Coordinates of C-alpha atoms in Angstrom, one line a residue:
Chain N
M1 CA -9.9 15.1 18.0
N2 CA -7.5 13.8 15.4
A3 CA -5.3 11.5 17.4
I4 CA -5.0 8.0 18.8
N5 CA -6.0 7.9 22.5
I6 CA -5.2 4.9 24.6
R7 CA -5.9 4.4 28.2
L8 CA -5.5 0.9 29.5
S9 CA -4.8 -0.9 32.7
R10 CA -4.5 -4.4 33.8
S11 CA -3.4 -5.6 37.2
K12 CA -1.0 -8.6 37.5
Q13 CA -2.9 -11.8 37.1
S14 CA 0.1 -14.0 38.1
R15 CA 3.7 -13.6 39.1
S16 CA 5.0 -14.0 35.6
D17 CA 2.5 -11.5 34.4
F18 CA 3.1 -7.7 34.3
A19 CA 0.7 -4.9 34.9
L20 CA 0.1 -2.7 31.9
E21 CA -0.7 0.9 32.9
V22 CA -0.9 3.2 29.9
D23 CA -2.4 6.6 29.2
L24 CA -1.2 7.8 25.9
T25 CA -2.1 10.1 23.1
L26 CA -0.3 9.5 19.8
P27 CA -0.1 11.6 16.7
N28 CA -2.2 10.2 13.9
Q29 CA 0.4 10.9 11.3
G30 CA 3.9 9.8 10.6
V31 CA 5.8 6.9 12.2
T32 CA 5.6 6.5 16.0
A33 CA 7.9 4.0 17.6
L34 CA 7.1 2.0 20.8
F35 CA 10.5 1.4 22.1
G36 CA 11.6 -0.8 25.0
R37 CA 13.3 -4.0 25.9
S38 CA 11.4 -7.3 25.6
G39 CA 8.8 -7.7 28.2
S40 CA 8.2 -4.0 28.5
G41 CA 4.6 -4.3 27.3
K42 CA 5.0 -2.7 23.9
T43 CA 3.7 -5.7 21.9
T44 CA 0.8 -6.1 24.4
L45 CA -0.1 -2.5 23.8
L46 CA 0.0 -3.0 20.1
R47 CA -2.2 -6.1 20.4
C48 CA -4.7 -4.2 22.5
L49 CA -4.9 -1.5 19.8
A50 CA -5.6 -4.2 17.3
G51 CA -8.2 -5.9 19.5
L52 CA -6.2 -9.1 19.8
E53 CA -6.1 -8.7 23.6
K54 CA -9.4 -8.5 25.3
N55 CA -8.6 -8.7 29.0
H56 CA -7.5 -5.1 29.6
Q57 CA -9.8 -2.5 30.9
G58 CA -9.7 1.0 29.4
Q59 CA -10.5 3.1 26.5
I60 CA -9.1 3.2 23.0
A61 CA -10.2 5.8 20.5
F62 CA -9.0 6.3 17.0
N63 CA -9.9 9.8 15.8
E64 CA -13.7 9.9 16.4
A65 CA -14.2 6.2 16.6
I66 CA -14.3 4.4 19.9
W67 CA -12.7 1.0 19.6
Q68 CA -12.9 0.1 23.3
S69 CA -14.6 1.8 26.2
E70 CA -14.8 1.5 29.9
A71 CA -18.5 0.7 29.5
G72 CA -17.5 -2.6 27.8
D73 CA -17.8 -1.6 24.1
F74 CA -15.3 -3.6 22.1
L75 CA -14.9 -3.4 18.4
P76 CA -13.8 -6.8 17.1
V77 CA -10.5 -7.1 15.4
H78 CA -11.9 -7.6 11.9
K79 CA -13.9 -4.4 12.1
R80 CA -11.0 -2.2 13.1
P81 CA -9.4 -0.3 10.1
I82 CA -5.9 -1.5 10.8
G83 CA -3.1 -3.4 9.1
Y84 CA -0.9 -5.6 11.2
V85 CA 2.5 -6.9 10.5
F86 CA 3.5 -9.7 12.9
Q87 CA 7.0 -10.4 14.2
E88 CA 7.4 -13.6 12.1
A89 CA 6.1 -13.6 8.6
S90 CA 2.6 -14.8 9.0
L91 CA 1.6 -15.8 5.5
F92 CA -1.0 -18.4 5.0
P93 CA 1.0 -21.5 4.1
H94 CA -1.8 -22.9 1.9
L95 CA -1.9 -19.9 -0.3
S96 CA 0.6 -18.6 -2.9
A97 CA 2.0 -15.1 -2.3
R98 CA -0.5 -13.7 -4.9
D99 CA -3.4 -15.4 -3.1
N100 CA -2.1 -14.1 0.3
L101 CA -2.4 -10.6 -1.2
A102 CA -5.8 -11.4 -2.7
F103 CA -7.0 -12.5 0.8
A104 CA -6.5 -8.8 1.7
T105 CA -7.8 -7.2 -1.5
K106 CA -11.0 -9.2 -1.4
R107 CA -11.8 -8.1 2.1
A108 CA -10.5 -4.5 1.9
N109 CA -13.0 -1.6 2.1
K110 CA -13.3 -0.7 -1.6
E111 CA -14.9 2.7 -1.2
E112 CA -12.0 3.9 0.9
S113 CA -9.2 2.3 -1.0
V114 CA -6.4 4.8 -1.4
I115 CA -3.4 2.4 -1.7
A116 CA -3.0 1.1 -5.3
Y117 CA -2.1 -2.5 -5.8
Q118 CA 0.7 -1.8 -8.3
D119 CA 2.2 0.8 -6.1
V120 CA 2.6 -1.7 -3.2
I121 CA 4.0 -4.3 -5.5
D122 CA 6.6 -1.8 -6.8
L123 CA 7.4 -0.3 -3.4
L124 CA 8.2 -3.7 -1.9
N125 CA 9.7 -5.1 -5.1
I126 CA 7.7 -8.3 -5.0
A127 CA 6.4 -8.7 -8.5
S128 CA 8.7 -11.7 -9.2
L129 CA 7.7 -13.5 -6.0
L130 CA 4.0 -13.6 -6.5
E131 CA 3.7 -17.2 -7.9
Q132 CA 5.7 -18.7 -5.0
F133 CA 4.3 -20.4 -1.9
P134 CA 5.5 -19.2 1.5
H135 CA 7.8 -22.2 2.1
Q136 CA 9.6 -21.4 -1.2
L137 CA 10.4 -17.8 -0.1
S138 CA 13.2 -16.6 2.2
G139 CA 12.4 -15.0 5.5
G140 CA 12.9 -11.5 4.2
E141 CA 10.8 -12.1 1.1
R142 CA 8.0 -13.5 3.3
Q143 CA 8.1 -10.4 5.4
R144 CA 7.9 -8.2 2.4
I145 CA 4.8 -10.0 1.2
A146 CA 3.3 -9.8 4.7
I147 CA 3.9 -6.0 4.7
A148 CA 2.3 -5.7 1.3
R149 CA -0.7 -7.7 2.5
A150 CA -1.1 -5.5 5.5
L151 CA -1.1 -2.4 3.2
L152 CA -3.6 -3.9 0.7
I153 CA -6.3 -4.2 3.4
Q154 CA -6.4 -0.4 3.1
P155 CA -5.7 0.4 6.7
K156 CA -6.2 3.8 8.4
L157 CA -3.5 2.8 10.9
L158 CA -0.6 0.4 10.3
L159 CA 0.7 -1.6 13.3
M160 CA 4.1 -3.3 13.0
D161 CA 5.3 -5.6 15.7
E162 CA 9.1 -5.9 15.4
P163 CA 8.8 -6.9 11.7
L164 CA 12.6 -7.4 11.5
S165 CA 13.3 -9.2 14.7
A166 CA 12.9 -12.7 13.3
L167 CA 15.5 -12.0 10.5
D168 CA 19.2 -12.2 10.7
E169 CA 21.4 -9.1 10.5
G170 CA 22.1 -9.4 6.8
L171 CA 18.4 -9.7 5.9
K172 CA 17.5 -6.8 8.2
K173 CA 19.8 -4.5 6.2
D174 CA 18.0 -5.7 3.0
I175 CA 14.5 -5.0 4.3
L176 CA 15.1 -1.8 6.1
P177 CA 15.1 0.3 2.9
Y178 CA 11.7 -1.2 2.0
L179 CA 10.4 -0.3 5.4
E180 CA 11.7 3.2 5.0
A181 CA 10.0 3.4 1.7
V182 CA 6.7 2.3 3.2
C183 CA 7.1 4.7 6.1
S184 CA 7.9 7.7 3.9
N185 CA 5.4 6.9 1.1
M186 CA 2.3 6.0 3.0
S187 CA 0.1 8.8 4.3
I188 CA -1.4 6.7 7.1
P189 CA 0.0 6.7 10.6
I190 CA 2.3 3.9 11.5
L191 CA 2.9 2.4 15.0
Y192 CA 6.2 0.6 15.0
V193 CA 7.2 -1.7 17.9
S194 CA 10.9 -2.2 18.3
H195 CA 13.7 -2.9 20.7
S196 CA 16.3 -1.8 18.2
L197 CA 17.4 1.8 18.5
D198 CA 18.7 1.7 14.9
E199 CA 15.3 1.0 13.5
V200 CA 13.7 3.6 15.7
I201 CA 16.2 6.3 14.6
R202 CA 15.8 5.4 11.0
L203 CA 12.1 5.1 10.8
A204 CA 10.3 7.0 13.6
Q205 CA 9.7 10.7 14.0
Y206 CA 8.0 10.2 17.3
T207 CA 9.1 7.7 20.0
V208 CA 7.4 6.3 23.1
I209 CA 9.7 4.5 25.6
M210 CA 8.1 1.8 27.6
D211 CA 9.4 -0.1 30.6
Q212 CA 7.6 -2.7 32.8
G213 CA 4.2 -2.0 31.3
K214 CA 4.5 1.8 31.7
I215 CA 5.3 4.8 29.5
V216 CA 8.5 6.3 30.8
D217 CA 9.0 9.0 28.3
Q218 CA 7.9 10.2 24.9
G219 CA 8.6 12.8 22.3
E220 CA 10.1 13.6 18.9
T221 CA 12.8 10.9 18.3
Q222 CA 15.6 13.4 17.9
Y223 CA 14.8 15.3 21.1
L224 CA 14.0 12.2 23.1
L225 CA 17.4 10.7 22.2
G226 CA 19.1 13.9 23.1
K227 CA 17.9 13.6 26.7
L228 CA 20.3 12.1 29.2
S229 CA 17.5 10.2 31.0
T230 CA 16.9 8.3 27.8
S231 CA 20.4 6.8 27.9
R232 CA 19.4 4.3 30.6
Y233 CA 17.2 2.6 28.0
T234 CA 19.8 2.6 25.3
Y235 CA 22.6 1.2 27.5
Q236 CA 26.1 1.2 25.9
N237 CA 24.7 2.5 22.6
T238 CA 24.0 6.1 23.6
R239 CA 23.7 8.1 20.5
F240 CA 21.9 11.1 19.1
M241 CA 20.6 12.5 15.8
I242 CA 21.2 15.6 13.8
I243 CA 18.8 16.5 11.0
G244 CA 19.9 19.2 8.6
Q245 CA 20.0 20.4 5.0
I246 CA 22.9 20.1 2.6
T247 CA 24.0 23.6 1.9
Q248 CA 27.3 23.2 0.1
Q249 CA 29.2 20.5 -1.9
D250 CA 32.9 20.6 -2.0
E251 CA 34.2 18.7 -4.9
Q252 CA 37.9 19.2 -4.2
W253 CA 37.9 17.6 -0.8
G254 CA 34.9 15.3 -1.3
L255 CA 33.0 16.9 1.5
S256 CA 29.4 18.1 1.9
T257 CA 28.3 20.8 4.4
L258 CA 25.2 20.0 6.4
S259 CA 23.5 23.0 8.2
F260 CA 21.2 22.9 11.1
G261 CA 20.1 26.2 12.8
Q262 CA 23.2 28.4 13.1
H263 CA 25.5 25.4 13.0
S264 CA 27.1 23.2 10.3
L265 CA 29.0 20.0 10.0
M266 CA 31.2 18.6 7.2
I267 CA 30.4 15.1 6.1
S268 CA 31.8 13.0 3.3
R269 CA 30.3 13.8 0.0
T270 CA 26.7 12.5 -0.2
H271 CA 24.6 11.7 -3.2
E272 CA 22.0 14.3 -2.1
V273 CA 21.9 17.6 -3.7
I274 CA 21.9 21.1 -2.1
G275 CA 18.7 21.6 -0.2
D276 CA 18.0 18.0 0.6
T277 CA 17.4 16.9 4.2
V278 CA 19.9 14.4 5.7
K279 CA 19.7 12.5 8.9
L280 CA 22.9 11.8 10.9
Q281 CA 23.4 9.3 13.7
I282 CA 26.3 10.0 16.0
Q283 CA 27.6 7.9 18.9
A284 CA 28.0 9.8 22.2
R285 CA 31.4 8.1 22.6
D286 CA 32.6 9.7 19.3
V287 CA 32.1 13.2 20.7
S288 CA 34.8 14.8 22.9
I289 CA 34.8 18.1 24.7
A290 CA 37.4 20.9 24.5
L291 CA 37.4 24.1 26.5
S292 CA 38.8 26.3 23.7
A293 CA 38.6 26.2 19.9
N294 CA 42.0 24.8 19.3
E295 CA 42.7 24.7 15.6
D296 CA 45.5 22.1 15.9
S297 CA 43.4 19.0 15.6
S298 CA 42.5 16.6 12.8
I299 CA 38.9 16.7 13.9
I300 CA 37.1 19.0 11.5
N301 CA 33.8 19.1 13.1
R302 CA 33.9 21.5 16.1
L303 CA 30.7 23.0 17.3
A304 CA 30.4 26.0 19.8
V305 CA 27.9 24.7 22.3
Y306 CA 26.9 25.1 25.9
I307 CA 26.5 22.4 28.5
D308 CA 22.9 21.8 29.4
D309 CA 23.0 18.6 31.5
I310 CA 25.5 16.2 33.1
S311 CA 24.9 12.8 34.5
H312 CA 26.8 9.7 35.6
N313 CA 26.3 6.7 33.4
E314 CA 24.4 4.2 35.4
A315 CA 25.9 1.2 33.7
D316 CA 29.5 2.5 34.1
P317 CA 30.3 4.8 37.0
N318 CA 33.6 5.8 35.4
T319 CA 32.0 7.6 32.5
V320 CA 29.9 10.7 32.4
L321 CA 27.3 11.7 29.9
V322 CA 27.2 15.4 28.9
R323 CA 24.4 17.0 27.0
M324 CA 25.2 20.2 25.1
M325 CA 23.0 22.4 23.0
A326 CA 23.9 23.6 19.5
G327 CA 21.0 26.0 19.2
Q328 CA 17.9 23.7 19.4
T329 CA 19.9 20.5 18.7
P330 CA 21.1 18.3 21.6
I331 CA 24.6 16.9 21.3
L332 CA 25.6 14.1 23.6
A333 CA 29.2 13.2 24.7
S334 CA 30.3 10.2 26.7
I335 CA 33.5 11.1 28.4
T336 CA 35.5 9.7 31.3
A337 CA 34.6 10.9 34.8
Y338 CA 38.3 11.8 35.1
S339 CA 38.1 14.2 32.2
A340 CA 34.9 15.7 33.4
Q341 CA 36.6 16.4 36.8
K342 CA 39.8 17.7 35.2
L343 CA 38.0 20.1 32.8
N344 CA 35.8 21.1 35.7
L345 CA 32.7 20.9 33.5
A346 CA 29.5 22.6 34.7
I347 CA 26.1 23.3 33.5
G348 CA 25.8 26.5 31.5
Q349 CA 29.5 26.5 30.5
H350 CA 30.4 27.2 26.9
V351 CA 32.6 24.6 25.4
I352 CA 33.6 23.1 22.0
A353 CA 32.1 19.7 21.0
Q354 CA 34.4 17.8 18.8
I355 CA 32.7 15.1 16.6
K356 CA 35.0 12.4 15.4
S357 CA 32.7 10.5 13.1
V358 CA 29.2 10.6 11.9
A359 CA 27.0 8.0 10.2
V360 CA 24.7 9.2 7.5
L361 CA 21.4 7.4 7.5
R362 CA 19.8 6.6 4.3
Chain E
M1 CA -13.0 -68.7 -4.4
L2 CA -16.0 -66.7 -5.5
L3 CA -18.0 -64.4 -3.3
S4 CA -21.6 -65.4 -2.6
S5 CA -24.5 -63.0 -3.0
G6 CA -24.6 -62.9 0.8
D7 CA -20.9 -61.8 0.9
W8 CA -21.7 -59.1 -1.7
T9 CA -24.6 -57.8 0.4
A10 CA -22.4 -57.7 3.5
I11 CA -19.6 -55.8 1.6
W12 CA -22.1 -53.3 0.2
L13 CA -23.7 -52.8 3.6
T14 CA -20.3 -52.3 5.3
L15 CA -19.3 -49.7 2.7
K16 CA -22.7 -47.9 3.1
L17 CA -22.3 -47.9 6.9
A18 CA -18.7 -46.7 6.9
T19 CA -19.4 -44.0 4.4
S20 CA -22.4 -42.6 6.3
V21 CA -20.6 -42.8 9.6
T22 CA -17.5 -41.1 8.3
I23 CA -19.5 -38.2 6.7
L24 CA -21.6 -37.7 9.8
L25 CA -18.5 -37.9 12.1
L26 CA -16.6 -35.3 10.1
I27 CA -19.6 -33.0 10.3
L28 CA -20.4 -33.6 14.0
G29 CA -16.7 -34.0 15.0
T30 CA -15.6 -30.6 13.6
P31 CA -17.2 -28.4 16.2
L32 CA -16.3 -30.8 19.0
A33 CA -12.7 -31.0 18.0
W34 CA -12.5 -27.3 17.5
W35 CA -13.9 -26.7 21.0
L36 CA -11.5 -29.3 22.5
A37 CA -8.5 -27.7 20.7
R38 CA -9.2 -24.1 21.9
T39 CA -11.1 -24.3 25.2
S40 CA -9.5 -23.8 28.6
S41 CA -12.7 -24.8 30.4
W42 CA -12.6 -27.4 33.2
L43 CA -15.0 -29.4 31.1
K44 CA -12.2 -30.2 28.6
A45 CA -10.8 -33.1 30.7
P46 CA -14.1 -35.0 31.3
I47 CA -15.3 -34.5 27.7
S48 CA -12.0 -35.7 26.3
A49 CA -12.3 -38.8 28.5
I50 CA -15.8 -39.5 27.3
V51 CA -14.7 -39.1 23.7
A52 CA -11.7 -41.4 24.2
M53 CA -13.6 -44.1 26.2
P54 CA -14.3 -46.3 23.1
L55 CA -10.6 -46.7 22.8
I56 CA -10.3 -48.8 25.9
L57 CA -13.8 -50.2 26.6
P58 CA -14.5 -53.7 25.2
P59 CA -16.9 -53.1 22.3
T60 CA -19.3 -55.5 23.9
V61 CA -19.6 -53.2 26.9
L62 CA -20.3 -50.3 24.7
G63 CA -22.8 -52.3 22.6
F64 CA -24.5 -53.6 25.7
Y65 CA -25.1 -50.2 27.2
L66 CA -26.2 -48.8 23.8
L67 CA -28.6 -51.7 23.5
I68 CA -30.1 -51.0 27.0
F69 CA -30.2 -47.2 26.4
L70 CA -31.8 -47.4 23.0
S71 CA -34.2 -50.3 23.5
P72 CA -37.9 -49.3 23.6
N73 CA -37.8 -49.5 27.4
G74 CA -34.5 -47.6 27.7
A75 CA -34.1 -43.9 28.6
L76 CA -33.6 -42.6 25.0
G77 CA -35.4 -45.5 23.3
H78 CA -38.6 -44.8 25.2
F79 CA -38.5 -41.2 24.2
L80 CA -37.8 -42.0 20.5
T81 CA -40.6 -44.6 20.5
N82 CA -43.0 -42.0 21.9
I83 CA -42.2 -39.5 19.2
G84 CA -42.9 -42.1 16.6
I85 CA -39.3 -43.2 15.7
S86 CA -39.0 -47.0 15.3
P87 CA -36.6 -48.6 17.8
L88 CA -32.9 -48.3 16.9
P89 CA -31.5 -51.7 18.0
F90 CA -31.3 -54.3 15.3
S91 CA -31.7 -51.7 12.5
F92 CA -29.2 -50.0 10.1
T93 CA -29.9 -46.6 11.7
G94 CA -29.1 -48.0 15.1
L95 CA -25.8 -49.4 13.7
I96 CA -25.0 -45.9 12.4
F97 CA -25.7 -44.5 15.8
A98 CA -23.5 -47.0 17.6
S99 CA -20.7 -46.7 15.1
I100 CA -20.6 -42.9 15.5
I101 CA -19.9 -43.4 19.2
Y102 CA -17.5 -46.3 18.6
S103 CA -15.4 -44.4 16.0
L104 CA -15.6 -41.0 17.5
P105 CA -12.1 -40.8 19.0
F106 CA -10.6 -41.9 15.7
V107 CA -12.1 -38.8 14.0
I108 CA -11.8 -36.3 16.9
Q109 CA -8.2 -36.8 17.7
P110 CA -6.7 -36.1 14.2
L111 CA -9.0 -33.1 13.8
Q112 CA -8.1 -31.8 17.3
N113 CA -4.4 -32.3 16.7
A114 CA -4.6 -30.4 13.4
F115 CA -6.4 -27.5 15.0
V116 CA -3.9 -27.4 17.9
A117 CA -0.9 -27.6 15.5
M118 CA -2.2 -24.7 13.5
G119 CA -2.1 -22.4 16.6
N120 CA -3.9 -19.2 17.0
R121 CA -1.7 -17.0 14.9
P122 CA -3.2 -17.7 11.4
L123 CA -6.6 -16.9 12.8
E124 CA -5.3 -13.6 14.4
V125 CA -3.7 -12.7 11.1
A126 CA -7.0 -13.4 9.2
A127 CA -8.9 -11.3 11.8
T128 CA -6.5 -8.3 11.1
L129 CA -7.4 -8.9 7.4
R130 CA -11.1 -8.2 8.1
A131 CA -12.1 -11.9 8.1
S132 CA -15.1 -12.6 10.4
A133 CA -15.1 -15.7 12.6
W134 CA -16.9 -17.8 10.0
D135 CA -14.7 -16.5 7.2
R136 CA -11.6 -17.4 9.2
F137 CA -12.8 -20.9 9.8
I138 CA -13.8 -21.6 6.2
H139 CA -10.8 -19.9 4.5
V140 CA -8.0 -20.4 7.0
A141 CA -8.7 -23.1 9.5
L142 CA -10.3 -25.7 7.2
P143 CA -7.7 -25.6 4.4
M144 CA -4.9 -25.6 7.0
A145 CA -6.4 -28.6 8.7
K146 CA -6.8 -30.6 5.5
P147 CA -4.2 -33.3 6.4
G148 CA -6.1 -33.7 9.7
Y149 CA -9.3 -34.2 7.9
L150 CA -7.8 -36.8 5.6
S151 CA -6.4 -38.8 8.6
A152 CA -9.7 -38.5 10.4
A153 CA -11.7 -39.7 7.4
V154 CA -9.5 -42.6 6.7
L155 CA -9.3 -43.7 10.3
G156 CA -13.0 -43.2 10.9
F157 CA -13.9 -45.2 7.8
A158 CA -11.4 -48.0 8.4
H159 CA -12.3 -48.4 12.0
T160 CA -16.0 -48.6 11.2
V161 CA -15.4 -51.2 8.6
G162 CA -13.5 -53.3 11.2
E163 CA -16.0 -53.2 14.1
F164 CA -17.6 -56.4 15.3
G165 CA -18.5 -56.5 19.0
V166 CA -20.7 -53.4 19.0
V167 CA -22.5 -54.6 15.8
L168 CA -23.2 -57.9 17.2
M169 CA -24.7 -56.5 20.4
M170 CA -26.6 -53.6 18.8
G171 CA -27.4 -54.8 15.4
G172 CA -27.6 -58.5 15.7
N173 CA -27.2 -60.5 12.5
I174 CA -29.9 -59.5 9.9
E175 CA -28.9 -59.9 6.3
G176 CA -29.1 -56.7 4.3
E177 CA -29.8 -54.7 7.5
T178 CA -27.1 -55.3 10.0
R179 CA -25.0 -58.2 8.8
V180 CA -21.7 -56.4 7.9
L181 CA -18.5 -58.0 6.7
S182 CA -17.1 -58.9 10.1
V183 CA -20.3 -60.6 11.1
Q184 CA -20.4 -62.4 7.8
I185 CA -16.9 -63.8 8.4
Y186 CA -18.0 -64.9 11.8
D187 CA -21.0 -66.7 10.3
H188 CA -18.8 -68.4 7.7
V189 CA -16.5 -69.7 10.4
E190 CA -19.4 -70.9 12.6
A191 CA -20.7 -72.8 9.5
L192 CA -17.1 -74.2 8.9
E193 CA -17.0 -72.4 5.5
Y194 CA -13.3 -71.7 5.8
A195 CA -12.7 -70.9 2.1
Q196 CA -15.2 -68.2 2.1
A197 CA -14.0 -66.9 5.5
H198 CA -10.5 -66.8 4.0
T199 CA -11.5 -64.8 1.0
L200 CA -13.3 -62.1 3.0
S201 CA -10.6 -62.0 5.7
L202 CA -7.8 -61.6 3.1
L203 CA -9.8 -58.7 1.6
M204 CA -9.9 -57.1 5.0
V205 CA -6.2 -57.6 5.6
L206 CA -5.4 -56.0 2.2
F207 CA -7.8 -53.1 2.9
A208 CA -6.2 -52.4 6.3
F209 CA -2.7 -52.5 4.8
V210 CA -3.6 -50.2 1.9
V211 CA -5.3 -47.7 4.2
L212 CA -2.6 -47.5 6.7
A213 CA 0.2 -47.4 4.1
F214 CA -1.6 -44.5 2.5
L215 CA -2.1 -42.7 5.8
Y216 CA 1.6 -43.0 6.8
A217 CA 2.8 -41.9 3.3
T218 CA 0.7 -38.7 3.4
Q219 CA 1.6 -38.0 7.0
K220 CA 5.3 -38.0 6.0
V221 CA 4.7 -35.6 3.2
N222 CA 2.7 -33.3 5.4
K223 CA 5.4 -33.3 8.1
Q224 CA 8.0 -32.3 5.6
K225 CA 5.8 -29.5 4.4
A226 CA 5.3 -28.3 8.0
N227 CA 9.0 -28.3 8.7
I228 CA 9.8 -25.8 6.0
G229 CA 6.5 -24.0 6.4
S230 CA 6.3 -20.4 7.4
W231 CA 5.0 -20.6 10.9

């Protein structure tokens, strides 16, 4: 049983409280995002896993180990093999950055240490910050030290509670690459709480959507985003992902070809080499639908697809969301209800999806 | 204006009393302040009230009840006499006992404030870093509450040095045993030795000023640190 099993429930204690009702099995590898708006219960769920919340009934099992049981077993926080990154940088103010890290290394399980000190320092680029005290560091620097500290405790599971939410936009952009490096270099499973779709798309292979204390949907991030029902949780920012390999580099026009299944897209020349995997993020409003493959258009990316699902946008009744399949890959288009009516779009119909612009995630 | 040997004895006795009381209060006050800072029990209000009572009660009232309570015929005094402990009133030990109660709020409140200001987060962080409850207290809570301990020690010490009413009720006026500085000054005035009373009083005024100036100076520094801190 190699997975993280969580079954928790708690009834409302007061009117401002919410009921957490969760039965969840999560992969014990890669990055899993807990996504939802604030107050959806995702942070509470993470705190339950860490053992920081005690008043929830249920069972939590990590692989073979029982952390909490219906019978009342409760493994205290400091005995759980976790690392925890809090929303705001939570460095001990009376210790230098180096001593904050030493706080973890001193208490880490030395027999099972797999994460090397120097690797963590290099990964988060913090060698030059170690002599500083927390109040001398910027918010982003503090958070990098906090992430390093959580890794140096040698966790078997890393829990991150919106580690970027306390930072301003500019700093977020600075830290995201470090987080991506942590996520792709660490062999331990990571649970990442976020209300930012951008972070989820960049970091998580698997996503769980929460709302009002309940799990509303879950699945591989790419396929979850490609479901129309997901759009009600992403609001105006409905978007989807394409993951493919670079198969061709065109020097003359500065274009790269990205292939996925039987399909391919042209994107502006990337630094990647042929064979590399590239992740694209596309806004549903940047995709339009044509009934025939008209060649008289400036749009170069046209995919032969079929319509799989259509729904009205709950936030805006004048737009319609259309889900099309390019092989196994979902493509979403946000079009006006007027166009949908005029083109007489129907499920099962073969159409051409025209993609105006793509963003390469790296 | 030279100090008499009686003055020196009183000064020495006062310092000995204040030091013992401060050390004992910091040790005893820590668990109490910790509990008051974190509990949500209904007992918090009545216990806080009891701790704060010496702030508003006349010291003579406090001294009077302690005297009754601890005298060989009193509730606790009777028990202590039975187990072979000599009566506490009119002894140095009795003075320590009374001063601990008298100065309790001056030590509890800075400690409690420090523990409250720290919040729960540093302790949660330490727990996720495999620190047991004791480890968290020693290596996170104590160092973070250091300014609170400094205030508590200074206030507890200074307040004990300045007590008079409780001492007179509980300790009486025995040279080398219970005749502390404030009582010595009172004696000088009674005997119309104004010069000597002046010398000792001036010493007390200077002491109070230096202590408070030091306290406010360090509080300012700590506040600045807290403002740019990472919490």
